């Protein structure tokens, strides 16, 4: 077990006592005094903890090696005041004869530490880990998300201290509004550090934290001459930053990605712990599980289908090379292996982004075809033969409605694919074959219903486990599958058997495919007028239903309800796809193509879900006198399943055991056998950790059965993932050897400049506590006008990179909840920022017009900022698609109509957030600073403000009081026909209310005037 026992970390030799105690006689006695009484961690995490605690840095581990447990160990150690982090610092100060600061004298003061970058399920998993370790309630982290109350509530929590699992958007807003004081923060733990970039919110947070710590040290600061050689004490002064990552392949993508990440994290060290690290290998190979690799070959028909898909991929690649002859494609880029193992279509799209608006529609369709074919490689292995046949038919029917047809559907490989996929289910043969030629031979339907080869392999594994069991012993078997759909399929196979499972799917398919045949037969007067294959399928439905459920059974699903459900589902899916696909020009042009495969997949899975959720009809009773029922009972014996006693099979999905939840799952179940139906490298490592940490609890070694399709996309994906991670670590190791250690991690100024700046009004955020820039070459005798820097920012905008760029460029940001606009940069300029994806979505929903109209009413210069992605083309639409007429499907036409209706609106075109910074600085030069309180109040109580505002100048008197007009239109008797007449006659609502009954009738008409007079003069009680 791995309890933390010592309260200090003096040397490397102490790391065993800190985090690891080997199982022995004294373990149980030591457990009561340990910080982590129930923790079971591998030995190598003690080494990682030791290195990272001594000096800040970035830890990069392999997937599934317990990174979240490492973060939980830090949270537990920092939360304990008496024996944790503060106790270590107090002991170090006493050893170095340094006076203990006031903040460390009391053992009741909790450190203030934030954990950022965690996903939702990781936050809950981390708390579960700490609870399993026996962590006291007052030491558990506090989770702060978007639903965590107001700022004043968080302020009280921050003053009390503790560990906070917080989202980056909330923390950056609290830092800029002084709810969270950077000087009071002891440290920050950053998860998923590979996502930190110069424009990310995490880098924004760390920049404020480190610069404020270095600029303004409190009264408890220590003498630098005695602490420079002690990193532990320096962390008390400057705060600590510890970063974690388990995706090394993302750290090597791009130019100098590691150096940029380290710079944004303000750390200098990088610690690498791959699977082949000596400490990791020794620990995980100390008690390895017994692994049996079961390589299942594909069936002959699956081999042919896979070859057909590969041929279609090669055809698409050849056509892409021909259509993009100006681009020099590397031989390693366009290969069949890359199509199977990577997001091939996305990588090609990124290379074509700059010229996407110039490509022909047929070329764009080719890239969409590659996406479809790449997914077919995987669904061939995951789906049963009926679901796969339904999927490719949906793709074919939905693609037929596309303006640009899919090229691969017109190739001979596609014809062979459809032919073999159908033969996996059924074939049409002659009923009585003979040598004599017959012009009208009698045909029949021959069922094949090919099962997934893995089903048979899984049954063999379970049977083998049952045979090896001793008398009376029980085996607890954990079966891990990819997703929920696979789980339901495997469960149905184990419960009902192969024949019954396939027959259920077959009857569900017939029930849907024969809807049109039944309608045609009813209209034509019989099934004899149907095509031969349709007639055979219609007859097969009745035969299979009688075989499964008996002649007295009815349809499993009400056909009308099923049809209604599917149609509603399709309509909803189309709306979602339209909203999600709006965005850059590429997605707008390609949204129909991208929706085809998604809708086809969901449609196939939706029918299967309806089947799995339907009630079994075989529970219906059948009378004994019915001879058909007797024959049904005889044939039903074919579908009986042999029960396996002493086997407890638990089926789980990888999505339910994502990340560190896999270790918790294994700890709860304690399986004796594990069957990996689908491959997942991260879960395999969780099994290794579980076996190494539970050696004393399992005298018999854990047995793992690893099932993998041979010579398939699944095998290539698994091997490629391992190869990709190993190559990434090897590149990181080589880069670490030659990497230059960054020296200045704080900012562009030195101590002298900070002292010269003093209490300058130029600062990063309000109250001027931190200087941003200082020009020492400026003449002292000249009067230099201070640059205007205040900007009011809507809190919802902190999800984007622009606030971080503005802060980095010297702007003072005031986060607020703005009703009108996203940025208020002066007393006259209000800016609504739209990315390309948001611009398309706003035009589609009509939201942009209302936003522009609101800005026009309250600000003199309303602005619409259209911000492009710097990696994509700087255009909204292909110039060839812009015609002379206004069209509903043209984004430029929509922009023209918007400017015509609101001529005061100014359009700001920006290539990147850095260009936006220059635009904002230019607009602020000749205008007053923004009044943040006024900007917040504008629009929050619009109707009341407009009614009680009595300050009007000559120009404003010509404008219409929008609030009064809206109230007038809501009065009884007032409509669009008489409202204009009332507004011309009466100057105010008070004048209208003072009219008599006869005056209102003559002005508005007898009926309308009577309604309004009665409403205004009747009693309120």
Coordinates of N, CA, C and O in Angstrom, one line a residue, residues 69-169:
X69 N -4.5 9.9 -10.4 CA -4.1 9.6 -9.0 C -2.9 10.4 -8.5 O -2.9 10.7 -7.3
X70 N -2.0 10.8 -9.4 CA -0.9 11.7 -9.0 C -1.5 13.1 -8.6 O -1.0 13.7 -7.6
X71 N -2.4 13.6 -9.4 CA -3.0 14.9 -9.0 C -3.7 14.8 -7.7 O -3.7 15.7 -6.9
X72 N -4.4 13.7 -7.5 CA -5.1 13.5 -6.2 C -4.1 13.4 -5.0 O -4.5 13.9 -3.9
X73 N -3.0 12.8 -5.3 CA -2.0 12.8 -4.2 C -1.5 14.2 -3.8 O -1.3 14.5 -2.6
X74 N -1.3 15.0 -4.8 CA -0.9 16.4 -4.5 C -2.0 17.2 -3.8 O -1.8 17.9 -2.9
X75 N -3.3 17.0 -4.2 CA -4.4 17.6 -3.6 C -4.5 17.2 -2.1 O -4.7 18.0 -1.2
X76 N -4.3 15.9 -1.9 CA -4.4 15.4 -0.5 C -3.2 15.9 0.4 O -3.4 16.2 1.5
X77 N -2.0 16.0 -0.2 CA -0.8 16.4 0.5 C -0.9 17.9 0.8 O -0.6 18.3 1.9
X78 N -1.4 18.7 -0.1 CA -1.5 20.2 0.1 C -2.6 20.5 1.1 O -2.6 21.5 1.8
X79 N -3.7 19.7 1.1 CA -4.8 20.0 2.0 C -4.5 19.7 3.4 O -5.2 20.3 4.3
X80 N -3.6 18.9 3.7 CA -3.3 18.6 5.1 C -2.3 19.6 5.7 O -1.1 19.7 5.3
X81 N -2.8 20.5 6.6 CA -2.0 21.6 7.2 C -1.0 21.0 8.2 O 0.2 21.5 8.3
X82 N -1.3 20.0 9.0 CA -0.5 19.6 10.1 C 0.7 18.7 9.6 O 1.7 18.8 10.2
X83 N 0.4 17.9 8.6 CA 1.5 16.9 8.1 C 1.8 17.0 6.7 O 2.5 16.2 6.2
X84 N 1.2 18.1 6.0 CA 1.4 18.1 4.6 C 2.4 19.2 4.1 O 3.5 19.4 4.7
X85 N 2.0 20.0 3.1 CA 2.9 21.0 2.5 C 3.4 22.0 3.5 O 4.6 22.3 3.6
X86 N 2.5 22.7 4.2 CA 2.9 23.7 5.1 C 3.8 23.2 6.2 O 4.7 23.9 6.7
X87 N 3.5 21.9 6.7 CA 4.4 21.3 7.7 C 5.8 21.2 7.2 O 6.8 21.4 7.9
X88 N 6.0 20.8 5.9 CA 7.3 20.6 5.3 C 8.0 22.0 5.2 O 9.2 22.0 5.5
X89 N 7.3 23.0 4.9 CA 7.9 24.3 4.8 C 8.4 24.8 6.2 O 9.5 25.4 6.3
X90 N 7.5 24.6 7.2 CA 7.9 25.0 8.5 C 9.1 24.3 9.0 O 10.0 24.9 9.6
X91 N 9.2 23.1 8.7 CA 10.4 22.3 9.1 C 11.7 22.8 8.3 O 12.8 22.9 8.9
X92 N 11.5 23.1 7.0 CA 12.7 23.6 6.3 C 13.1 25.0 6.8 O 14.3 25.3 6.9
X93 N 12.1 25.8 7.2 CA 12.5 27.1 7.7 C 13.2 27.0 9.0 O 14.2 27.8 9.3
X94 N 12.8 26.1 9.9 CA 13.5 25.9 11.2 C 14.9 25.4 11.0 O 15.8 25.8 11.7
X95 N 15.0 24.4 10.0 CA 16.4 23.9 9.8 C 17.3 25.0 9.2 O 18.5 24.9 9.5
X96 N 16.8 25.9 8.4 CA 17.7 27.0 7.9 C 17.7 28.2 8.8 O 18.2 29.2 8.3
X97 N 17.0 28.1 10.0 CA 17.0 29.2 10.9 C 16.4 30.5 10.3 O 17.0 31.6 10.4
X98 N 15.3 30.3 9.6 CA 14.6 31.4 9.0 C 13.3 31.6 9.8 O 12.6 30.7 10.2
X99 N 13.0 32.9 10.0 CA 11.8 33.2 10.8 C 10.5 32.8 10.0 O 10.4 33.0 8.8
X100 N 9.6 32.1 10.7 CA 8.4 31.6 10.0 C 7.5 32.7 9.8 O 7.2 33.5 10.7
X101 N 7.0 32.9 8.5 CA 6.0 33.9 8.2 C 4.7 33.8 9.1 O 4.4 32.7 9.6
X102 N 4.0 34.9 9.2 CA 2.8 34.9 10.0 C 1.7 33.9 9.4 O 0.9 33.3 10.1
X103 N 1.7 33.8 8.1 CA 0.7 32.9 7.4 C 0.9 31.4 7.7 O 0.0 30.6 7.6
X104 N 2.1 31.1 8.2 CA 2.4 29.7 8.5 C 2.4 29.3 10.0 O 2.6 28.2 10.4
X105 N 2.3 30.4 10.8 CA 2.3 30.1 12.3 C 1.1 29.3 12.7 O 1.2 28.3 13.4
X106 N -0.1 29.7 12.2 CA -1.3 29.0 12.6 C -1.4 27.7 11.7 O -1.2 27.7 10.5
X107 N -1.8 26.6 12.4 CA -2.0 25.4 11.7 C -3.5 25.2 11.2 O -3.9 24.2 10.7
X108 N -4.3 26.3 11.4 CA -5.7 26.3 10.9 C -5.8 26.9 9.6 O -6.8 26.7 8.9
X109 N -4.8 27.6 9.1 CA -4.9 28.3 7.8 C -4.6 27.3 6.7 O -3.6 26.7 6.6
X110 N -5.6 27.2 5.8 CA -5.5 26.2 4.7 C -4.9 26.9 3.5 O -5.1 28.1 3.2
X111 N -4.1 26.3 2.7 CA -3.5 26.9 1.5 C -4.6 27.1 0.4 O -5.6 26.3 0.4
X112 N -4.4 28.1 -0.4 CA -5.4 28.3 -1.5 C -4.8 27.8 -2.8 O -3.8 28.4 -3.3
X113 N -5.3 26.7 -3.3 CA -4.8 26.1 -4.5 C -5.9 25.8 -5.4 O -7.0 25.3 -5.0
X114 N -5.6 26.1 -6.7 CA -6.6 25.8 -7.8 C -6.1 24.7 -8.7 O -5.0 24.6 -9.0
X115 N -7.1 23.9 -9.1 CA -6.8 22.8 -10.0 C -7.7 23.1 -11.3 O -8.9 23.2 -11.2
X116 N -7.0 23.4 -12.4 CA -7.7 23.8 -13.6 C -7.4 22.8 -14.7 O -6.4 22.1 -14.6
X117 N -8.2 22.8 -15.8 CA -8.0 22.0 -16.9 C -8.6 20.6 -16.9 O -8.5 19.9 -17.8
X118 N -9.3 20.3 -15.8 CA -9.9 19.0 -15.7 C -11.2 18.9 -16.4 O -11.9 20.0 -16.4
X119 N -11.6 17.8 -17.0 CA -12.9 17.6 -17.6 C -13.9 17.3 -16.5 O -13.6 17.1 -15.3
X120 N -15.2 17.3 -16.9 CA -16.3 17.2 -15.9 C -16.2 15.8 -15.2 O -16.2 15.7 -14.0
X121 N -16.0 14.7 -16.0 CA -16.0 13.4 -15.4 C -14.7 13.2 -14.6 O -14.6 12.4 -13.6
X122 N -13.6 13.9 -14.9 CA -12.4 13.8 -14.2 C -12.5 14.5 -12.8 O -11.8 14.0 -11.8
X123 N -13.2 15.6 -12.7 CA -13.4 16.2 -11.4 C -14.1 15.3 -10.4 O -13.7 15.2 -9.3
X124 N -15.2 14.7 -10.9 CA -15.9 13.8 -10.0 C -15.1 12.5 -9.7 O -15.1 12.0 -8.6
X125 N -14.3 12.1 -10.6 CA -13.5 10.9 -10.4 C -12.4 11.2 -9.4 O -12.0 10.4 -8.5
X126 N -11.8 12.4 -9.5 CA -10.7 12.8 -8.5 C -11.3 12.8 -7.1 O -10.6 12.4 -6.1
X127 N -12.5 13.4 -6.9 CA -13.1 13.4 -5.6 C -13.4 12.0 -5.1 O -13.2 11.7 -3.9
X128 N -13.8 11.1 -6.0 CA -14.1 9.7 -5.6 C -12.8 9.0 -5.2 O -12.8 8.2 -4.2
X129 N -11.7 9.3 -5.8 CA -10.4 8.7 -5.4 C -10.0 9.2 -4.0 O -9.6 8.3 -3.2
X130 N -10.2 10.4 -3.7 CA -9.8 10.9 -2.4 C -10.7 10.4 -1.3 O -10.3 10.1 -0.2
X131 N -12.0 10.2 -1.7 CA -12.9 9.6 -0.7 C -12.5 8.2 -0.4 O -12.6 7.7 0.8
X132 N -12.1 7.4 -1.4 CA -11.7 6.0 -1.2 C -10.4 6.0 -0.3 O -10.2 5.0 0.3
X133 N -9.6 7.0 -0.4 CA -8.4 7.0 0.4 C -8.7 7.4 1.9 O -7.7 7.5 2.7
X134 N -9.9 7.7 2.2 CA -10.2 8.0 3.6 C -9.9 9.5 3.9 O -9.7 9.8 5.1
X135 N -10.0 10.4 2.9 CA -9.7 11.8 3.2 C -10.8 12.4 4.0 O -12.0 12.2 3.7
X136 N -10.5 13.1 5.0 CA -11.5 13.8 5.8 C -12.3 14.8 5.0 O -11.8 15.3 3.9
X137 N -13.5 15.0 5.4 CA -14.5 15.8 4.6 C -13.9 17.2 4.4 O -14.0 17.8 3.3
X138 N -13.4 17.8 5.4 CA -12.9 19.2 5.3 C -11.7 19.3 4.4 O -11.3 20.5 4.1
X139 N -11.0 18.2 4.1 CA -9.9 18.3 3.2 C -10.2 18.0 1.7 O -9.4 18.1 0.9
X140 N -11.4 17.6 1.4 CA -11.8 17.3 0.1 C -11.9 18.5 -0.8 O -12.3 19.6 -0.3
X141 N -11.5 18.5 -2.0 CA -11.6 19.6 -2.9 C -13.0 20.1 -3.1 O -14.0 19.3 -3.0
X142 N -13.2 21.4 -3.4 CA -14.5 22.0 -3.6 C -14.6 22.2 -5.1 O -13.7 22.8 -5.7
X143 N -15.7 21.7 -5.7 CA -15.8 21.9 -7.2 C -16.6 23.1 -7.5 O -17.7 23.4 -7.0
X144 N -16.0 24.0 -8.3 CA -16.6 25.2 -8.7 C -16.8 25.2 -10.2 O -15.8 25.2 -11.0
X145 N -18.1 25.2 -10.7 CA -18.4 25.2 -12.1 C -19.3 26.5 -12.4 O -19.4 27.3 -11.5
X146 N -19.9 26.5 -13.5 CA -20.7 27.6 -13.9 C -21.9 27.8 -13.0 O -22.6 28.8 -13.0
X147 N -22.3 26.7 -12.3 CA -23.5 26.8 -11.5 C -23.1 26.9 -10.0 O -23.8 26.4 -9.1
X148 N -22.0 27.6 -9.7 CA -21.5 27.6 -8.3 C -21.8 28.9 -7.6 O -21.0 29.3 -6.7
X149 N -22.8 29.6 -7.9 CA -23.2 30.7 -7.1 C -22.6 32.0 -7.6 O -21.9 32.1 -8.6
X150 N -22.8 33.0 -6.8 CA -22.3 34.4 -7.1 C -20.8 34.6 -6.7 O -20.3 33.8 -6.0
X151 N -20.3 35.7 -7.1 CA -18.9 36.0 -6.8 C -18.7 36.2 -5.3 O -17.6 35.9 -4.8
X152 N -19.7 36.8 -4.6 CA -19.5 37.0 -3.2 C -19.4 35.7 -2.4 O -18.7 35.6 -1.4
X153 N -20.1 34.7 -2.9 CA -20.0 33.4 -2.3 C -18.6 32.7 -2.5 O -18.0 32.2 -1.6
X154 N -18.1 32.9 -3.7 CA -16.7 32.4 -3.9 C -15.7 33.2 -3.2 O -14.7 32.6 -2.8
X155 N -15.9 34.4 -3.0 CA -14.9 35.2 -2.2 C -14.8 34.7 -0.8 O -13.7 34.6 -0.3
X156 N -15.9 34.3 -0.2 CA -15.8 33.8 1.2 C -15.1 32.4 1.2 O -14.3 32.1 2.1
X157 N -15.3 31.6 0.2 CA -14.6 30.4 0.1 C -13.1 30.6 -0.1 O -12.3 29.9 0.5
X158 N -12.7 31.5 -0.9 CA -11.3 31.8 -1.2 C -10.6 32.3 0.1 O -9.4 31.9 0.3
X159 N -11.3 33.1 0.9 CA -10.6 33.6 2.1 C -10.4 32.5 3.1 O -9.4 32.5 3.9
X160 N -11.3 31.5 3.1 CA -11.1 30.3 4.0 C -10.0 29.4 3.5 O -9.3 28.8 4.3
X161 N -9.7 29.3 2.2 CA -8.7 28.5 1.7 C -9.2 27.1 1.4 O -10.3 26.7 1.7
X162 N -8.3 26.3 0.8 CA -8.6 24.9 0.4 C -8.2 24.6 -1.0 O -7.6 25.4 -1.7
X163 N -8.6 23.4 -1.5 CA -8.3 23.0 -2.8 C -9.6 23.2 -3.6 O -10.7 22.7 -3.2
X164 N -9.5 23.8 -4.8 CA -10.7 24.1 -5.6 C -10.5 23.6 -7.0 O -9.5 23.9 -7.7
X165 N -11.4 22.7 -7.4 CA -11.5 22.2 -8.8 C -12.4 23.2 -9.6 O -13.6 23.2 -9.4
X166 N -11.8 24.1 -10.4 CA -12.5 25.2 -10.9 C -12.3 25.2 -12.4 O -11.3 24.8 -12.9
X167 N -13.3 25.8 -13.1 CA -13.2 26.0 -14.6 C -12.3 27.2 -14.8 O -12.3 28.1 -14.1
X168 N -11.7 27.2 -16.0 CA -10.8 28.3 -16.3 C -11.5 29.6 -16.5 O -11.0 30.7 -16.1
X169 N -12.7 29.6 -17.0 CA -13.5 30.8 -17.3 C -13.9 31.5 -16.0 O -13.8 32.7 -15.8

